[in-house]
Amino acid sequence: MFGVVFPNRSFPMDISTFVQIDTFHWVLDMNHFVGEAYDQIGEMCIFLLNNFTLPPDKALAVYVQSPGSAFAFCGAVTVSRPSAVLSLQWPEPGSAAQLQLTAGDSAPLSAKIGISVEDAASLQSLDVAAERKIERLAMRVGENLFNFMQSFCGVDGSKLVVPMDILDRWFKKFQERAKRDPGFLKSFAL
């Protein structure tokens, strides 16, 4: 059905590495794979295998769970996007009180990766990390504009006053710097 690879960490693994919870859910216990160093696994490549046909309106969604936390959505693959390298943004582990709620003879809580067949339309995005990068880029461009405007500000009572052509001046300066320095725009995406 699907396979996964952890870049620089594993050979390709198929569905047999995961524990099947039910018809549409699988879990990989990270303790068996990397022990407590789960948070050092930052990427995962997931791919549909050639002999598997996922209905066009369905997706294989990927979730991560730190010990004691809820599952957090990372991204998905579909028939039209049969593979993806997803950033694994591990949630903060649950509180010490939550971690101690397990019975004394039960296995300790561990980090997990969950795979689920879901309706593609119900997913917020196929690649959460890409959306976060875009959001970070927009925030940094906005900060650049704000800092530029602040250097030309005057105060009129409780209002900041800027020249009318400030946006044009900023945009021209932004474009010129991007042409001069190819790394300039890349610095915003970090």
Coordinates of C-alpha atoms in Angstrom, one line a residue:
M1 CA 0.0 0.0 0.0
F2 CA 2.7 2.6 1.0
G3 CA 6.3 2.8 2.0
V4 CA 8.4 5.3 4.0
V5 CA 12.0 6.3 4.1
F6 CA 13.6 8.5 6.8
P7 CA 16.3 10.3 4.8
N8 CA 19.8 9.4 6.0
R9 CA 18.3 7.2 8.7
S10 CA 16.7 4.1 7.0
F11 CA 16.2 1.9 4.1
P12 CA 12.8 2.0 2.5
M13 CA 10.2 0.4 4.9
D14 CA 6.9 -1.0 3.8
I15 CA 3.6 -1.2 5.6
S16 CA 4.7 -4.4 7.4
T17 CA 6.9 -2.2 9.7
F18 CA 3.8 -0.4 11.0
V19 CA 1.2 -1.9 13.4
Q20 CA -2.2 -2.0 11.7
I21 CA -4.8 -0.6 14.1
D22 CA -7.8 -1.1 11.9
T23 CA -8.6 -1.1 8.1
F24 CA -7.6 2.5 7.7
H25 CA -5.0 3.3 10.4
W26 CA -1.3 2.3 11.0
V27 CA 1.2 3.3 13.7
L28 CA 5.0 3.2 13.8
D29 CA 6.3 3.1 17.4
M30 CA 9.5 5.3 17.2
N31 CA 10.9 3.5 20.3
H32 CA 11.5 0.4 18.1
F33 CA 13.1 2.6 15.4
V34 CA 15.2 5.2 17.2
G35 CA 14.5 4.9 20.9
E36 CA 14.0 8.2 22.7
A37 CA 15.8 10.2 19.9
Y38 CA 12.5 10.5 17.9
D39 CA 12.8 14.3 17.8
Q40 CA 16.0 14.0 15.8
I41 CA 14.0 12.5 12.9
G42 CA 13.0 15.7 11.1
E43 CA 11.8 14.4 7.7
M44 CA 10.0 11.4 6.3
C45 CA 9.4 10.4 2.7
I46 CA 6.1 8.6 2.2
F47 CA 5.1 7.1 -1.1
L48 CA 2.3 5.0 -2.6
L49 CA 3.4 1.6 -4.0
N50 CA 2.8 0.9 -7.7
N51 CA 0.3 -1.9 -7.1
F52 CA -1.9 0.1 -4.8
T53 CA -4.8 2.2 -6.0
L54 CA -6.0 4.8 -3.6
P55 CA -9.4 6.2 -4.6
P56 CA -9.0 9.7 -6.1
D57 CA -11.0 11.4 -3.3
K58 CA -8.8 9.8 -0.5
A59 CA -5.4 10.6 0.9
L60 CA -2.9 8.9 3.2
A61 CA -2.5 11.4 6.0
V62 CA 0.6 11.5 8.2
Y63 CA 0.6 12.4 11.8
V64 CA 3.2 12.5 14.5
Q65 CA 2.8 12.1 18.3
S66 CA 5.3 12.9 21.0
P67 CA 5.0 10.9 24.3
G68 CA 1.9 12.1 26.1
S69 CA 0.8 14.5 23.4
A70 CA -2.0 14.5 20.8
F71 CA -1.3 13.5 17.2
A72 CA -0.3 16.5 14.9
F73 CA -1.0 16.5 11.2
C74 CA 2.1 16.7 9.0
G75 CA 0.9 16.2 5.4
A76 CA -0.5 13.7 3.0
V77 CA -0.1 11.9 -0.3
T78 CA -2.8 11.2 -2.9
V79 CA -3.0 9.5 -6.3
S80 CA -2.2 12.8 -8.0
R81 CA 0.7 13.4 -5.5
P82 CA 1.9 9.8 -4.9
S83 CA 5.0 10.8 -2.9
A84 CA 6.1 13.5 -0.6
V85 CA 9.0 14.5 1.7
L86 CA 7.3 15.8 4.8
S87 CA 8.8 17.8 7.7
L88 CA 8.0 16.1 11.0
Q89 CA 7.2 18.9 13.5
W90 CA 7.0 16.9 16.7
P91 CA 4.6 18.4 19.3
E92 CA 5.8 19.2 22.8
P93 CA 5.7 16.0 25.0
G94 CA 2.8 15.9 27.4
S95 CA 3.3 17.2 31.0
A96 CA 4.9 15.0 33.6
A97 CA 1.5 14.4 35.2
Q98 CA 0.2 13.1 31.9
L99 CA 3.2 10.9 31.4
Q100 CA 2.7 9.3 34.9
L101 CA -0.9 8.3 34.2
T102 CA 0.2 4.9 32.7
A103 CA -0.1 1.9 34.9
G104 CA 3.1 0.6 36.5
D105 CA 3.3 -2.6 34.4
S106 CA 2.3 -0.9 31.1
A107 CA 4.8 0.0 28.5
P108 CA 6.1 3.6 28.7
L109 CA 4.6 6.2 26.4
S110 CA 6.5 6.6 23.2
A111 CA 6.6 8.8 20.1
K112 CA 4.6 7.5 17.2
I113 CA 4.0 8.2 13.5
G114 CA 0.4 7.5 12.4
I115 CA -0.8 6.9 8.9
S116 CA -4.5 7.2 8.1
V117 CA -6.7 6.9 5.0
E118 CA -8.9 10.0 5.0
D119 CA -11.1 12.1 2.7
A120 CA -8.7 14.4 0.8
A121 CA -11.2 17.3 1.0
S122 CA -11.2 17.1 4.8
L123 CA -7.5 17.7 5.1
Q124 CA -6.3 21.2 5.7
S125 CA -3.3 20.9 3.4
L126 CA -1.2 18.2 1.8
D127 CA 2.0 19.8 3.1
V128 CA 1.8 21.6 6.4
A129 CA 5.5 22.4 6.5
A130 CA 5.3 24.2 3.1
E131 CA 2.4 26.3 4.4
R132 CA 4.4 27.2 7.5
K133 CA 7.4 28.2 5.3
I134 CA 5.1 30.5 3.3
E135 CA 3.7 32.0 6.5
R136 CA 7.2 32.6 7.9
L137 CA 8.2 34.2 4.6
A138 CA 5.2 36.5 4.6
M139 CA 6.0 37.5 8.3
R140 CA 9.6 38.3 7.5
V141 CA 8.7 40.4 4.4
G142 CA 6.1 42.2 6.6
E143 CA 8.8 42.8 9.3
N144 CA 11.1 44.2 6.6
L145 CA 8.5 46.6 5.4
F146 CA 7.6 47.6 9.0
N147 CA 11.3 48.3 9.8
F148 CA 11.7 50.3 6.6
M149 CA 8.6 52.4 7.3
Q150 CA 9.6 52.9 10.9
S151 CA 12.8 54.7 9.8
F152 CA 10.7 57.3 8.0
C153 CA 8.0 57.7 10.7
G154 CA 6.9 60.9 12.3
V155 CA 4.5 61.2 15.2
D156 CA 1.3 63.2 15.1
G157 CA -0.4 62.8 18.5
S158 CA -1.0 59.1 18.9
K159 CA -0.5 58.2 15.2
L160 CA 2.6 57.3 13.2
V161 CA 2.9 59.3 10.0
V162 CA 4.8 58.0 7.0
P163 CA 5.4 59.6 3.5
M164 CA 2.7 58.7 0.9
D165 CA 5.3 57.1 -1.4
I166 CA 6.7 54.8 1.3
L167 CA 5.4 51.6 -0.1
D168 CA 6.7 52.4 -3.6
R169 CA 10.1 53.3 -2.1
W170 CA 10.2 50.1 -0.1
F171 CA 9.2 47.8 -2.9
K172 CA 11.7 49.4 -5.3
K173 CA 14.5 48.9 -2.7
F174 CA 13.3 45.3 -2.0
Q175 CA 13.4 44.5 -5.8
E176 CA 16.8 46.1 -6.3
R177 CA 18.3 44.2 -3.4
A178 CA 16.8 40.9 -4.6
K179 CA 18.4 41.4 -8.1
R180 CA 21.8 42.3 -6.6
D181 CA 21.9 39.6 -4.0
P182 CA 20.4 36.2 -4.9
G183 CA 20.7 35.1 -1.3
F184 CA 18.6 38.0 0.0
L185 CA 15.2 36.3 -0.7
K186 CA 16.5 32.9 0.6
S187 CA 17.3 34.6 3.9
F188 CA 13.6 35.3 4.3
A189 CA 12.6 31.7 3.9
L190 CA 14.8 30.3 6.7

